[in-house]
Amino acid sequence: MKTVLITGVLGQDGPYLAKFLLEKDYKVYGLIRRYTNPNFSNLDYLGIADKIEYIQGDLTDESSLMNIIKTIRPDEVYNLAAQSFVGSSWNQSKLTTEINSLGVLYLLNAIKLFSPITKFYQASTSEMFGNSSIDGLQNEETPFHPRSPYAISKLYAYWITNNFKESYGTFCCNGILFNHESPIRGKEFVTRKITDGVARIKLGLGDKIRLGNLDSQRDWGFAGDYVEAMYLIMQQESPDNFIISTGETHSVRDFCEAAFNYVGIKDWEKYIVLDPQFKRPAELFALKGKSDKAKNVLGWEPKVKFKELVEMMVDADLARLKNK
Ligand code: NAP
Ligand code: G4F
C-alpha cells in the first residue's frame, strides 16, 4: 500500500485529492494545524473525514515537518497548504511568505534529510504569470511577472522546488494550476461568493452581492478534475512541471450571469454592488492556460465545462441553505 502525506487536507483541493487517492488504495495522512475546533466540513462533504489519519503540524514550524517526514516516510507528498487568498496577501504579506515560501523549503529539507525517496508535488499557480502572456495564453514557456505578495511567495516555492530537483535529484514537480472551483470552495473566492449570494437571493435570504469588479477574466475549471492531474504528474518516470487549465476564459460578469440565469433571474445586475474594498492594489486582468503538454504527456483533459461548474456550485449552495 502506498502512503501519501497531503498538506492542506482541510481546504478545497485536499479533500478531493484525498478521496481520489483513497479510491486508489493509498494510506492517506493529512497534515492539520493545531486547532481548538478543527473544521472537517469539506472532508465530511465528500464523506471521507473518518478515512484519513491526521497528523498535527504547521508549515511554519520546521521541526514539526521534520518529525512527520522522519516518522511516516511517505511515498508521495502533495503540498497543498498555503495562505491561498490573493486578496489577503497584501495585508498579511509576511505570514503569506512564511507559509507559502519558507514552508516549502522546510518540507523539501525534511525530505532531503529523512526520506529522499519521497516524491514531492508543489501546488504552483497561474498567479505567477501576472498579466504576462504569449498571444493571450499562458503555457510552460510564458515568462513570470507576479503581481501580488501571494504570487511572489509562490514563485519562490516554484523555484526552490525546481532547485531541489536540480541540486539533489529529489523527485519534485510543480503543477501550475489555473483557477479551479467546486461546491467546497472557500466563500471568500469570487465564484463561491457569487453562487452563495445567488442562492441566498433566490431563497429570499439575501438581497445584494458586493464585488470588487466584474471585468477580471479567469480560466475556471473543476477541482475534482484537477486533482487527477496532480496524481498523474507524480506518476511520470521523471519529475516535470505542467500547466493545468481548461483553455477557456470567462469574466466575473459571465459567472454572475450564468449563476443568476440558472435560478431564473434575468435582471441580475440590480443585485450587484461594486464595492472598492474588494478591489486589489494590483490586478490580473485575464488568465487563459494552454495545457497541451498535460494532454500529450499525461493524457489529461478537463471534463467539467464552465456552465456545468457554475450550476453544480449553485445547486450545492441552494441545497445547503435549504437544509439549514
Ligand atoms: P485552500 O482551500 O485555501 O486550502 C489551503 C489549506 O492550507 C487549508 O486547509 C489551510 O488550513 C492550510 N494551511 C494554511 N496555512 C497552513 C500552515 N501554516 N500549516 C499547515 N496548513 C496550512 O486552498 P485550495 O484552493 O485547496 O488550494 C490548494 C493549493 O493550491 C494552495 O496551495 C493554493 O495556493 C494552490 N492553488 C490553488 C488554486 C485554486 O484555484 N484553487 C489554483 C492554483 C494553485 P486551515 O484549514 O487550517 O486553514
Ligand atoms: O476568486 P479570486 O479571489 O481568485 P484569484 O485571485 O484568481 O486566486 C485564486 O486562483 C489562483 C490561481 O490563478 C490561486 F493561485 C489562488 O490561490 C486562488 O485560488 O478572484 C478572481 C478574480 C480576481 O480578479 C478578483 O479581483 O475575481 C476578482 N473579483 C472581483 N470581485 C473578486 C471580487 N474576487 C474576490 N475574491 N472577491 C470579490 O468581491
mmCIF file of C-alpha atoms and ligand atoms in Angstrom:
data_model
loop_
_atom_site.group_PDB
_atom_site.id
_atom_site.type_symbol
_atom_site.label_atom_id
_atom_site.label_comp_id
_atom_site.label_asym_id
_atom_site.label_seq_id
_atom_site.Cartn_x
_atom_site.Cartn_y
_atom_site.Cartn_z
ATOM 1 C CA MET A 1 0.000 0.000 0.000
ATOM 2 C CA LYS A 2 1.404 3.418 -0.989
ATOM 3 C CA THR A 3 1.438 6.159 1.627
ATOM 4 C CA VAL A 4 0.819 9.814 0.967
ATOM 5 C CA LEU A 5 1.006 12.971 3.042
ATOM 6 C CA ILE A 6 -1.367 15.747 1.981
ATOM 7 C CA THR A 7 -0.835 19.190 3.454
ATOM 8 C CA GLY A 8 -3.875 21.469 3.255
ATOM 9 C CA VAL A 9 -6.179 18.475 3.640
ATOM 10 C CA LEU A 10 -8.975 20.586 5.181
ATOM 11 C CA GLY A 11 -9.074 23.060 2.276
ATOM 12 C CA GLN A 12 -10.725 22.689 -1.124
ATOM 13 C CA ASP A 13 -8.234 20.574 -3.111
ATOM 14 C CA GLY A 14 -7.048 18.457 -0.165
ATOM 15 C CA PRO A 15 -10.384 16.615 0.258
ATOM 16 C CA TYR A 16 -10.780 15.964 -3.496
ATOM 17 C CA LEU A 17 -7.218 14.641 -3.715
ATOM 18 C CA ALA A 18 -7.626 12.539 -0.561
ATOM 19 C CA LYS A 19 -10.802 10.977 -1.959
ATOM 20 C CA PHE A 20 -9.109 10.273 -5.288
ATOM 21 C CA LEU A 21 -6.094 8.612 -3.614
ATOM 22 C CA LEU A 22 -8.221 6.631 -1.125
ATOM 23 C CA GLU A 23 -10.023 5.174 -4.124
ATOM 24 C CA LYS A 24 -6.599 4.125 -5.413
ATOM 25 C CA ASP A 25 -5.944 2.362 -2.076
ATOM 26 C CA TYR A 26 -3.397 4.831 -0.733
ATOM 27 C CA LYS A 27 -2.988 5.230 3.003
ATOM 28 C CA VAL A 28 -3.672 8.948 3.396
ATOM 29 C CA TYR A 29 -2.065 11.077 6.102
ATOM 30 C CA GLY A 30 -3.435 14.605 6.382
ATOM 31 C CA LEU A 31 -1.418 17.397 7.950
ATOM 32 C CA ILE A 32 -3.556 19.725 10.033
ATOM 33 C CA ARG A 33 -2.701 22.702 12.180
ATOM 34 C CA ARG A 34 -3.490 22.667 15.889
ATOM 35 C CA TYR A 35 -6.983 23.960 16.450
ATOM 36 C CA THR A 36 -9.300 24.035 19.404
ATOM 37 C CA ASN A 37 -12.078 23.151 16.934
ATOM 38 C CA PRO A 38 -10.754 21.892 13.589
ATOM 39 C CA ASN A 39 -13.175 22.192 10.668
ATOM 40 C CA PHE A 40 -13.683 18.881 8.845
ATOM 41 C CA SER A 41 -16.723 20.090 6.882
ATOM 42 C CA ASN A 42 -15.120 19.800 3.425
ATOM 43 C CA LEU A 43 -13.969 16.240 4.149
ATOM 44 C CA ASP A 44 -17.432 15.465 5.544
ATOM 45 C CA TYR A 45 -18.993 16.872 2.377
ATOM 46 C CA LEU A 46 -17.065 14.232 0.398
ATOM 47 C CA GLY A 47 -17.761 11.563 3.047
ATOM 48 C CA ILE A 48 -14.119 10.783 3.892
ATOM 49 C CA ALA A 49 -13.389 12.560 7.192
ATOM 50 C CA ASP A 50 -13.001 9.255 9.062
ATOM 51 C CA LYS A 51 -10.771 7.632 6.424
ATOM 52 C CA ILE A 52 -7.742 9.865 6.926
ATOM 53 C CA GLU A 53 -5.014 9.667 9.531
ATOM 54 C CA TYR A 54 -4.471 13.197 10.838
ATOM 55 C CA ILE A 55 -1.074 14.465 11.929
ATOM 56 C CA GLN A 56 -0.576 17.794 13.641
ATOM 57 C CA GLY A 57 1.987 20.144 12.181
ATOM 58 C CA ASP A 58 2.393 23.548 10.661
ATOM 59 C CA LEU A 59 4.175 24.681 7.532
ATOM 60 C CA THR A 60 5.790 27.481 9.518
ATOM 61 C CA ASP A 61 7.255 25.034 12.039
ATOM 62 C CA GLU A 62 10.238 23.230 10.517
ATOM 63 C CA SER A 63 10.695 20.794 13.399
ATOM 64 C CA SER A 64 7.118 19.504 13.113
ATOM 65 C CA LEU A 65 7.664 18.816 9.402
ATOM 66 C CA MET A 66 10.965 17.052 10.045
ATOM 67 C CA ASN A 67 9.377 14.798 12.673
ATOM 68 C CA ILE A 68 6.451 13.954 10.397
ATOM 69 C CA ILE A 69 8.580 13.092 7.363
ATOM 70 C CA LYS A 70 11.010 11.101 9.543
ATOM 71 C CA THR A 71 8.152 9.140 11.120
ATOM 72 C CA ILE A 72 5.978 8.261 8.140
ATOM 73 C CA ARG A 73 8.471 8.476 5.215
ATOM 74 C CA PRO A 74 5.598 8.739 2.710
ATOM 75 C CA ASP A 75 5.914 7.646 -0.907
ATOM 76 C CA GLU A 76 4.412 10.949 -2.023
ATOM 77 C CA VAL A 77 3.873 14.399 -0.518
ATOM 78 C CA TYR A 78 1.353 16.794 -2.060
ATOM 79 C CA ASN A 79 1.971 20.247 -0.653
ATOM 80 C CA LEU A 80 -1.406 21.947 -0.977
ATOM 81 C CA ALA A 81 -1.219 24.014 2.219
ATOM 82 C CA ALA A 82 -0.993 27.749 1.695
ATOM 83 C CA GLN A 83 -2.312 31.153 2.596
ATOM 84 C CA SER A 84 -4.126 30.896 -0.718
ATOM 85 C CA PHE A 85 -6.265 34.036 -0.817
ATOM 86 C CA VAL A 86 -4.594 36.610 -3.067
ATOM 87 C CA GLY A 87 -6.638 39.480 -1.611
ATOM 88 C CA SER A 88 -5.293 38.917 1.922
ATOM 89 C CA SER A 89 -1.695 38.630 0.821
ATOM 90 C CA TRP A 90 -1.150 42.417 0.737
ATOM 91 C CA ASN A 91 -2.226 42.771 4.371
ATOM 92 C CA GLN A 92 -0.570 39.560 5.580
ATOM 93 C CA SER A 93 2.484 39.507 3.380
ATOM 94 C CA LYS A 94 4.920 38.151 5.985
ATOM 95 C CA LEU A 95 2.633 35.310 7.007
ATOM 96 C CA THR A 96 1.909 34.543 3.353
ATOM 97 C CA THR A 97 5.645 34.337 2.652
ATOM 98 C CA GLU A 98 6.387 32.238 5.721
ATOM 99 C CA ILE A 99 3.751 29.664 4.821
ATOM 100 C CA ASN A 100 3.962 29.682 1.029
ATOM 101 C CA SER A 101 7.723 30.105 0.568
ATOM 102 C CA LEU A 102 9.600 29.033 3.684
ATOM 103 C CA GLY A 103 7.118 26.238 4.408
ATOM 104 C CA VAL A 104 8.062 24.650 1.075
ATOM 105 C CA LEU A 105 11.767 24.956 1.827
ATOM 106 C CA TYR A 106 11.227 23.297 5.230
ATOM 107 C CA LEU A 107 9.296 20.412 3.672
ATOM 108 C CA LEU A 108 11.917 19.879 0.979
ATOM 109 C CA ASN A 109 14.734 19.938 3.537
ATOM 110 C CA ALA A 110 12.872 17.382 5.663
ATOM 111 C CA ILE A 111 12.508 15.123 2.616
ATOM 112 C CA LYS A 112 16.167 15.516 1.665
ATOM 113 C CA LEU A 113 17.334 14.693 5.184
ATOM 114 C CA PHE A 114 14.921 11.957 6.250
ATOM 115 C CA SER A 115 13.224 10.435 3.203
ATOM 116 C CA PRO A 116 14.996 11.179 -0.082
ATOM 117 C CA ILE A 117 12.901 8.642 -1.991
ATOM 118 C CA THR A 118 9.713 10.629 -1.275
ATOM 119 C CA LYS A 119 8.201 12.317 -4.343
ATOM 120 C CA PHE A 120 7.122 15.934 -3.881
ATOM 121 C CA TYR A 121 4.293 17.875 -5.555
ATOM 122 C CA GLN A 122 4.136 21.662 -5.195
ATOM 123 C CA ALA A 123 0.830 23.479 -5.747
ATOM 124 C CA SER A 124 2.035 26.206 -8.073
ATOM 125 C CA THR A 125 -0.283 28.720 -9.622
ATOM 126 C CA SER A 126 -1.204 30.698 -12.715
ATOM 127 C CA GLU A 127 -0.966 33.799 -10.481
ATOM 128 C CA MET A 128 2.809 33.634 -11.078
ATOM 129 C CA PHE A 129 2.229 34.851 -14.670
ATOM 130 C CA GLY A 130 0.574 38.110 -13.659
ATOM 131 C CA ASN A 131 -0.516 39.858 -16.845
ATOM 132 C CA SER A 132 2.142 38.148 -18.936
ATOM 133 C CA SER A 133 1.033 36.014 -21.898
ATOM 134 C CA ILE A 134 2.057 34.724 -25.307
ATOM 135 C CA ASP A 135 -0.705 35.602 -27.789
ATOM 136 C CA GLY A 136 -3.199 35.909 -24.910
ATOM 137 C CA LEU A 137 -2.349 32.470 -23.465
ATOM 138 C CA GLN A 138 -0.074 31.157 -20.713
ATOM 139 C CA ASN A 139 1.932 27.935 -21.098
ATOM 140 C CA GLU A 140 5.067 26.435 -19.522
ATOM 141 C CA GLU A 141 7.262 28.866 -21.512
ATOM 142 C CA THR A 142 5.442 32.104 -20.604
ATOM 143 C CA PRO A 143 7.616 34.499 -18.530
ATOM 144 C CA PHE A 144 6.506 35.045 -14.946
ATOM 145 C CA HIS A 145 5.602 38.516 -13.668
ATOM 146 C CA PRO A 146 3.930 38.060 -10.252
ATOM 147 C CA ARG A 147 1.672 40.937 -9.145
ATOM 148 C CA SER A 148 0.815 40.123 -5.517
ATOM 149 C CA PRO A 149 2.710 39.054 -2.390
ATOM 150 C CA TYR A 150 0.890 35.728 -2.804
ATOM 151 C CA ALA A 151 2.178 35.253 -6.362
ATOM 152 C CA ILE A 152 5.706 36.252 -5.337
ATOM 153 C CA SER A 153 5.690 33.769 -2.448
ATOM 154 C CA LYS A 154 4.526 31.035 -4.839
ATOM 155 C CA LEU A 155 7.255 31.908 -7.325
ATOM 156 C CA TYR A 156 9.892 31.268 -4.650
ATOM 157 C CA ALA A 157 8.219 27.925 -3.950
ATOM 158 C CA TYR A 158 8.198 27.085 -7.669
ATOM 159 C CA TRP A 159 11.929 27.762 -7.997
ATOM 160 C CA ILE A 160 13.034 26.072 -4.769
ATOM 161 C CA THR A 161 11.088 23.001 -5.899
ATOM 162 C CA ASN A 162 12.963 23.046 -9.232
ATOM 163 C CA ASN A 163 16.202 23.674 -7.390
ATOM 164 C CA PHE A 164 15.911 20.590 -5.148
ATOM 165 C CA LYS A 165 15.337 18.522 -8.283
ATOM 166 C CA GLU A 166 18.399 20.008 -9.971
ATOM 167 C CA SER A 167 20.643 20.080 -6.887
ATOM 168 C CA TYR A 168 19.823 16.823 -5.120
ATOM 169 C CA GLY A 169 17.876 14.758 -7.647
ATOM 170 C CA THR A 170 14.745 14.874 -5.473
ATOM 171 C CA PHE A 171 11.600 13.847 -7.413
ATOM 172 C CA CYS A 172 9.995 17.306 -7.363
ATOM 173 C CA CYS A 173 7.154 18.528 -9.590
ATOM 174 C CA ASN A 174 5.207 21.737 -9.988
ATOM 175 C CA GLY A 175 1.606 21.662 -11.115
ATOM 176 C CA ILE A 176 0.900 25.182 -12.391
ATOM 177 C CA LEU A 177 -2.844 25.132 -11.893
ATOM 178 C CA PHE A 178 -5.267 27.743 -13.148
ATOM 179 C CA ASN A 179 -8.291 28.640 -11.011
ATOM 180 C CA HIS A 180 -10.361 25.634 -10.037
ATOM 181 C CA GLU A 181 -13.544 25.708 -8.054
ATOM 182 C CA SER A 182 -16.130 23.397 -6.516
ATOM 183 C CA PRO A 183 -19.013 23.328 -4.044
ATOM 184 C CA ILE A 184 -16.398 23.321 -1.223
ATOM 185 C CA ARG A 185 -14.503 26.384 -2.470
ATOM 186 C CA GLY A 186 -13.898 28.952 0.288
ATOM 187 C CA LYS A 187 -16.569 31.645 0.356
ATOM 188 C CA GLU A 188 -14.042 34.492 0.045
ATOM 189 C CA PHE A 189 -13.196 33.446 -3.536
ATOM 190 C CA VAL A 190 -15.306 35.161 -6.158
ATOM 191 C CA THR A 191 -17.033 32.077 -7.618
ATOM 192 C CA ARG A 192 -18.340 30.723 -4.342
ATOM 193 C CA LYS A 193 -19.150 34.237 -3.131
ATOM 194 C CA ILE A 194 -21.377 34.575 -6.196
ATOM 195 C CA THR A 195 -23.034 31.135 -6.003
ATOM 196 C CA ASP A 196 -23.697 31.514 -2.280
ATOM 197 C CA GLY A 197 -25.068 35.025 -2.885
ATOM 198 C CA VAL A 198 -27.274 33.887 -5.777
ATOM 199 C CA ALA A 199 -28.682 31.006 -3.713
ATOM 200 C CA ARG A 200 -29.465 33.400 -0.838
ATOM 201 C CA ILE A 201 -31.184 35.886 -3.149
ATOM 202 C CA LYS A 202 -33.187 33.103 -4.798
ATOM 203 C CA LEU A 203 -34.362 31.843 -1.390
ATOM 204 C CA GLY A 204 -35.139 35.330 -0.063
ATOM 205 C CA LEU A 205 -32.254 35.169 2.439
ATOM 206 C CA GLY A 206 -30.171 37.960 0.917
ATOM 207 C CA ASP A 207 -30.523 40.949 -1.384
ATOM 208 C CA LYS A 208 -27.101 42.004 -2.716
ATOM 209 C CA ILE A 209 -23.687 40.650 -3.693
ATOM 210 C CA ARG A 210 -20.814 43.080 -3.163
ATOM 211 C CA LEU A 211 -17.969 42.606 -5.651
ATOM 212 C CA GLY A 212 -14.709 44.382 -6.475
ATOM 213 C CA ASN A 213 -15.097 44.291 -10.256
ATOM 214 C CA LEU A 214 -16.936 42.412 -12.994
ATOM 215 C CA ASP A 215 -14.249 42.509 -15.668
ATOM 216 C CA SER A 216 -11.486 40.165 -14.464
ATOM 217 C CA GLN A 217 -11.260 37.062 -16.601
ATOM 218 C CA ARG A 218 -10.254 33.661 -15.287
ATOM 219 C CA ASP A 219 -9.772 30.174 -16.690
ATOM 220 C CA TRP A 220 -12.077 28.336 -14.279
ATOM 221 C CA GLY A 221 -12.058 24.528 -14.023
ATOM 222 C CA PHE A 222 -13.414 21.951 -11.571
ATOM 223 C CA ALA A 223 -11.212 20.942 -8.615
ATOM 224 C CA GLY A 224 -12.299 17.297 -8.933
ATOM 225 C CA ASP A 225 -10.755 17.162 -12.422
ATOM 226 C CA TYR A 226 -7.578 18.962 -11.373
ATOM 227 C CA VAL A 227 -6.588 16.555 -8.566
ATOM 228 C CA GLU A 228 -6.404 13.775 -11.142
ATOM 229 C CA ALA A 229 -3.801 15.863 -12.980
ATOM 230 C CA MET A 230 -1.800 16.228 -9.737
ATOM 231 C CA TYR A 231 -1.725 12.451 -9.377
ATOM 232 C CA LEU A 232 -0.723 11.882 -13.000
ATOM 233 C CA ILE A 233 2.100 14.422 -12.706
ATOM 234 C CA MET A 234 3.523 12.374 -9.815
ATOM 235 C CA GLN A 235 3.315 9.038 -11.689
ATOM 236 C CA GLN A 236 5.667 10.051 -14.537
ATOM 237 C CA GLU A 237 9.099 8.423 -14.998
ATOM 238 C CA SER A 238 10.866 11.718 -14.309
ATOM 239 C CA PRO A 239 9.746 14.837 -12.478
ATOM 240 C CA ASP A 240 8.459 17.731 -14.550
ATOM 241 C CA ASN A 241 6.260 20.851 -14.441
ATOM 242 C CA PHE A 242 2.839 21.089 -16.092
ATOM 243 C CA ILE A 243 0.206 23.725 -16.813
ATOM 244 C CA ILE A 244 -3.284 22.537 -15.842
ATOM 245 C CA SER A 245 -6.148 24.596 -17.269
ATOM 246 C CA THR A 246 -9.293 24.446 -19.380
ATOM 247 C CA GLY A 247 -8.146 26.817 -22.152
ATOM 248 C CA GLU A 248 -11.387 28.805 -21.797
ATOM 249 C CA THR A 249 -11.709 32.147 -20.115
ATOM 250 C CA HIS A 250 -14.747 33.927 -18.680
ATOM 251 C CA SER A 251 -15.264 37.196 -16.839
ATOM 252 C CA VAL A 252 -16.698 37.653 -13.359
ATOM 253 C CA ARG A 253 -19.661 39.193 -15.221
ATOM 254 C CA ASP A 254 -20.122 35.947 -17.230
ATOM 255 C CA PHE A 255 -20.019 33.961 -13.987
ATOM 256 C CA CYS A 256 -22.682 36.174 -12.372
ATOM 257 C CA GLU A 257 -24.895 35.996 -15.433
ATOM 258 C CA ALA A 258 -24.655 32.188 -15.671
ATOM 259 C CA ALA A 259 -25.383 31.723 -11.953
ATOM 260 C CA PHE A 260 -28.359 34.132 -11.852
ATOM 261 C CA ASN A 261 -29.798 32.852 -15.131
ATOM 262 C CA TYR A 262 -29.638 29.292 -13.816
ATOM 263 C CA VAL A 263 -32.053 30.202 -10.992
ATOM 264 C CA GLY A 264 -34.301 32.123 -13.399
ATOM 265 C CA ILE A 265 -33.170 35.683 -12.567
ATOM 266 C CA LYS A 266 -32.586 37.727 -15.741
ATOM 267 C CA ASP A 267 -32.285 41.274 -14.323
ATOM 268 C CA TRP A 268 -29.319 40.220 -12.188
ATOM 269 C CA GLU A 269 -27.281 43.429 -12.379
ATOM 270 C CA LYS A 270 -29.616 45.115 -9.875
ATOM 271 C CA TYR A 271 -28.379 42.676 -7.202
ATOM 272 C CA ILE A 272 -24.689 43.581 -7.665
ATOM 273 C CA VAL A 273 -22.963 46.354 -5.731
ATOM 274 C CA LEU A 274 -19.450 47.361 -6.783
ATOM 275 C CA ASP A 275 -17.511 47.833 -3.560
ATOM 276 C CA PRO A 276 -13.955 49.265 -3.617
ATOM 277 C CA GLN A 277 -12.983 47.235 -0.530
ATOM 278 C CA PHE A 278 -12.832 44.138 -2.789
ATOM 279 C CA LYS A 279 -10.582 45.777 -5.398
ATOM 280 C CA ARG A 280 -6.921 44.771 -5.382
ATOM 281 C CA PRO A 281 -3.899 47.102 -5.368
ATOM 282 C CA ALA A 282 -2.645 45.294 -8.500
ATOM 283 C CA GLU A 283 -4.960 43.185 -10.622
ATOM 284 C CA LEU A 284 -4.542 40.250 -13.004
ATOM 285 C CA PHE A 285 -6.865 41.048 -15.867
ATOM 286 C CA ALA A 286 -7.051 37.804 -17.806
ATOM 287 C CA LEU A 287 -5.821 34.222 -17.473
ATOM 288 C CA LYS A 288 -6.166 31.556 -20.138
ATOM 289 C CA GLY A 289 -3.993 28.462 -19.897
ATOM 290 C CA LYS A 290 -2.679 26.253 -22.657
ATOM 291 C CA SER A 291 -2.345 22.756 -21.206
ATOM 292 C CA ASP A 292 -1.263 20.924 -24.373
ATOM 293 C CA LYS A 293 1.715 19.375 -22.569
ATOM 294 C CA ALA A 294 -0.590 17.834 -19.931
ATOM 295 C CA LYS A 295 -2.826 16.490 -22.685
ATOM 296 C CA ASN A 296 0.037 14.989 -24.697
ATOM 297 C CA VAL A 297 2.237 13.656 -21.873
ATOM 298 C CA LEU A 298 -0.260 12.871 -19.085
ATOM 299 C CA GLY A 299 -3.291 12.169 -21.250
ATOM 300 C CA TRP A 300 -5.169 14.627 -19.012
ATOM 301 C CA GLU A 301 -8.070 16.813 -20.107
ATOM 302 C CA PRO A 302 -10.690 18.627 -18.014
ATOM 303 C CA LYS A 303 -14.169 17.091 -18.092
ATOM 304 C CA VAL A 304 -16.409 19.670 -16.411
ATOM 305 C CA LYS A 305 -17.252 22.718 -18.528
ATOM 306 C CA PHE A 306 -17.866 26.272 -17.286
ATOM 307 C CA LYS A 307 -21.702 26.162 -17.324
ATOM 308 C CA GLU A 308 -21.785 22.779 -15.579
ATOM 309 C CA LEU A 309 -19.375 24.052 -12.912
ATOM 310 C CA VAL A 310 -21.491 27.143 -12.197
ATOM 311 C CA GLU A 311 -24.664 25.059 -11.964
ATOM 312 C CA MET A 312 -23.043 22.443 -9.713
ATOM 313 C CA MET A 313 -21.958 25.181 -7.298
ATOM 314 C CA VAL A 314 -25.337 26.955 -7.302
ATOM 315 C CA ASP A 315 -27.150 23.635 -6.731
ATOM 316 C CA ALA A 316 -24.871 22.823 -3.796
ATOM 317 C CA ASP A 317 -25.425 26.227 -2.183
ATOM 318 C CA LEU A 318 -29.193 26.036 -2.671
ATOM 319 C CA ALA A 319 -29.233 22.578 -1.074
ATOM 320 C CA ARG A 320 -27.075 23.673 1.858
ATOM 321 C CA LEU A 321 -29.235 26.700 2.614
ATOM 322 C CA LYS A 322 -32.476 24.725 2.299
ATOM 323 C CA ASN A 323 -31.136 22.054 4.674
ATOM 324 C CA LYS A 324 -30.259 24.686 7.251
HETATM 325 P P1 NAP B 1 -7.469 26.379 0.430
HETATM 326 O O1 NAP B 1 -8.866 25.896 0.299
HETATM 327 O O2 NAP B 1 -7.219 27.765 0.897
HETATM 328 O O3 NAP B 1 -6.713 25.366 1.411
HETATM 329 C C1 NAP B 1 -5.435 25.669 1.920
HETATM 330 C C2 NAP B 1 -5.161 24.788 3.125
HETATM 331 O O4 NAP B 1 -3.854 25.132 3.625
HETATM 332 C C3 NAP B 1 -6.136 24.959 4.295
HETATM 333 O O5 NAP B 1 -6.627 23.708 4.643
HETATM 334 C C4 NAP B 1 -5.258 25.531 5.403
HETATM 335 O O6 NAP B 1 -5.514 25.011 6.672
HETATM 336 C C5 NAP B 1 -3.875 25.030 5.019
HETATM 337 N N1 NAP B 1 -2.837 25.843 5.646
HETATM 338 C C6 NAP B 1 -2.723 27.188 5.606
HETATM 339 N N2 NAP B 1 -1.659 27.571 6.327
HETATM 340 C C7 NAP B 1 -1.096 26.455 6.841
HETATM 341 C C8 NAP B 1 0.009 26.217 7.681
HETATM 342 N N3 NAP B 1 0.771 27.218 8.152
HETATM 343 N N4 NAP B 1 0.309 24.948 8.010
HETATM 344 C C9 NAP B 1 -0.460 23.932 7.569
HETATM 345 N N5 NAP B 1 -1.561 24.089 6.782
HETATM 346 C C10 NAP B 1 -1.859 25.343 6.430
HETATM 347 O O7 NAP B 1 -6.684 26.214 -0.962
HETATM 348 P P2 NAP B 1 -7.065 25.301 -2.223
HETATM 349 O O8 NAP B 1 -7.951 26.060 -3.111
HETATM 350 O O9 NAP B 1 -7.410 23.953 -1.752
HETATM 351 O O10 NAP B 1 -5.654 25.264 -2.957
HETATM 352 C C11 NAP B 1 -4.692 24.264 -2.665
HETATM 353 C C12 NAP B 1 -3.318 24.764 -3.061
HETATM 354 O O11 NAP B 1 -3.299 25.022 -4.453
HETATM 355 C C13 NAP B 1 -2.901 26.055 -2.398
HETATM 356 O O12 NAP B 1 -1.509 25.966 -2.184
HETATM 357 C C14 NAP B 1 -3.191 27.130 -3.425
HETATM 358 O O13 NAP B 1 -2.342 28.234 -3.249
HETATM 359 C C15 NAP B 1 -2.881 26.368 -4.696
HETATM 360 N N6 NAP B 1 -3.630 26.777 -5.884
HETATM 361 C C16 NAP B 1 -5.000 26.840 -5.840
HETATM 362 C C17 NAP B 1 -5.699 27.160 -6.981
HETATM 363 C C18 NAP B 1 -7.207 27.224 -6.975
HETATM 364 O O14 NAP B 1 -7.762 27.808 -7.910
HETATM 365 N N7 NAP B 1 -7.866 26.632 -6.004
HETATM 366 C C19 NAP B 1 -5.014 27.413 -8.190
HETATM 367 C C20 NAP B 1 -3.631 27.310 -8.196
HETATM 368 C C21 NAP B 1 -2.940 26.973 -7.041
HETATM 369 P P3 NAP B 1 -6.728 25.500 7.597
HETATM 370 O O15 NAP B 1 -7.897 24.735 7.073
HETATM 371 O O16 NAP B 1 -6.242 25.086 8.906
HETATM 372 O O17 NAP B 1 -6.848 26.981 7.422
HETATM 373 O O1 G4F B 2 -11.670 34.170 -6.803
HETATM 374 P P1 G4F B 2 -10.473 35.033 -6.630
HETATM 375 O O2 G4F B 2 -10.231 35.589 -5.289
HETATM 376 O O3 G4F B 2 -9.252 34.162 -7.157
HETATM 377 P P2 G4F B 2 -7.779 34.553 -7.664
HETATM 378 O O4 G4F B 2 -7.337 35.851 -7.118
HETATM 379 O O5 G4F B 2 -7.759 34.394 -9.147
HETATM 380 O O6 G4F B 2 -6.892 33.423 -6.973
HETATM 381 C C1 G4F B 2 -7.289 32.058 -6.984
HETATM 382 O O7 G4F B 2 -6.755 31.447 -8.131
HETATM 383 C C2 G4F B 2 -5.321 31.405 -8.181
HETATM 384 C C3 G4F B 2 -4.941 30.716 -9.488
HETATM 385 O O8 G4F B 2 -4.890 31.657 -10.530
HETATM 386 C C4 G4F B 2 -4.815 30.647 -6.975
HETATM 387 F F1 G4F B 2 -3.456 30.574 -7.014
HETATM 388 C C5 G4F B 2 -5.252 31.341 -5.710
HETATM 389 O O9 G4F B 2 -4.827 30.575 -4.587
HETATM 390 C C6 G4F B 2 -6.768 31.418 -5.703
HETATM 391 O O10 G4F B 2 -7.276 30.110 -5.598
HETATM 392 O O11 G4F B 2 -10.537 36.260 -7.659
HETATM 393 C C7 G4F B 2 -10.755 36.056 -9.041
HETATM 394 C C8 G4F B 2 -10.927 37.408 -9.718
HETATM 395 C C9 G4F B 2 -9.871 38.441 -9.339
HETATM 396 O O12 G4F B 2 -9.505 39.176 -10.477
HETATM 397 C C10 G4F B 2 -10.594 39.355 -8.366
HETATM 398 O O13 G4F B 2 -10.096 40.687 -8.312
HETATM 399 O O14 G4F B 2 -12.172 37.948 -9.300
HETATM 400 C C11 G4F B 2 -11.978 39.308 -8.973
HETATM 401 N N1 G4F B 2 -13.016 39.754 -8.029
HETATM 402 C C12 G4F B 2 -13.940 40.729 -8.287
HETATM 403 N N2 G4F B 2 -14.678 40.941 -7.214
HETATM 404 C C13 G4F B 2 -13.175 39.331 -6.793
HETATM 405 C C14 G4F B 2 -14.236 40.077 -6.260
HETATM 406 N N3 G4F B 2 -12.547 38.381 -6.076
HETATM 407 C C15 G4F B 2 -12.975 38.152 -4.811
HETATM 408 N N4 G4F B 2 -12.367 37.181 -4.098
HETATM 409 N N5 G4F B 2 -13.991 38.892 -4.250
HETATM 410 C C16 G4F B 2 -14.648 39.855 -4.931
HETATM 411 O O15 G4F B 2 -15.543 40.506 -4.413
#
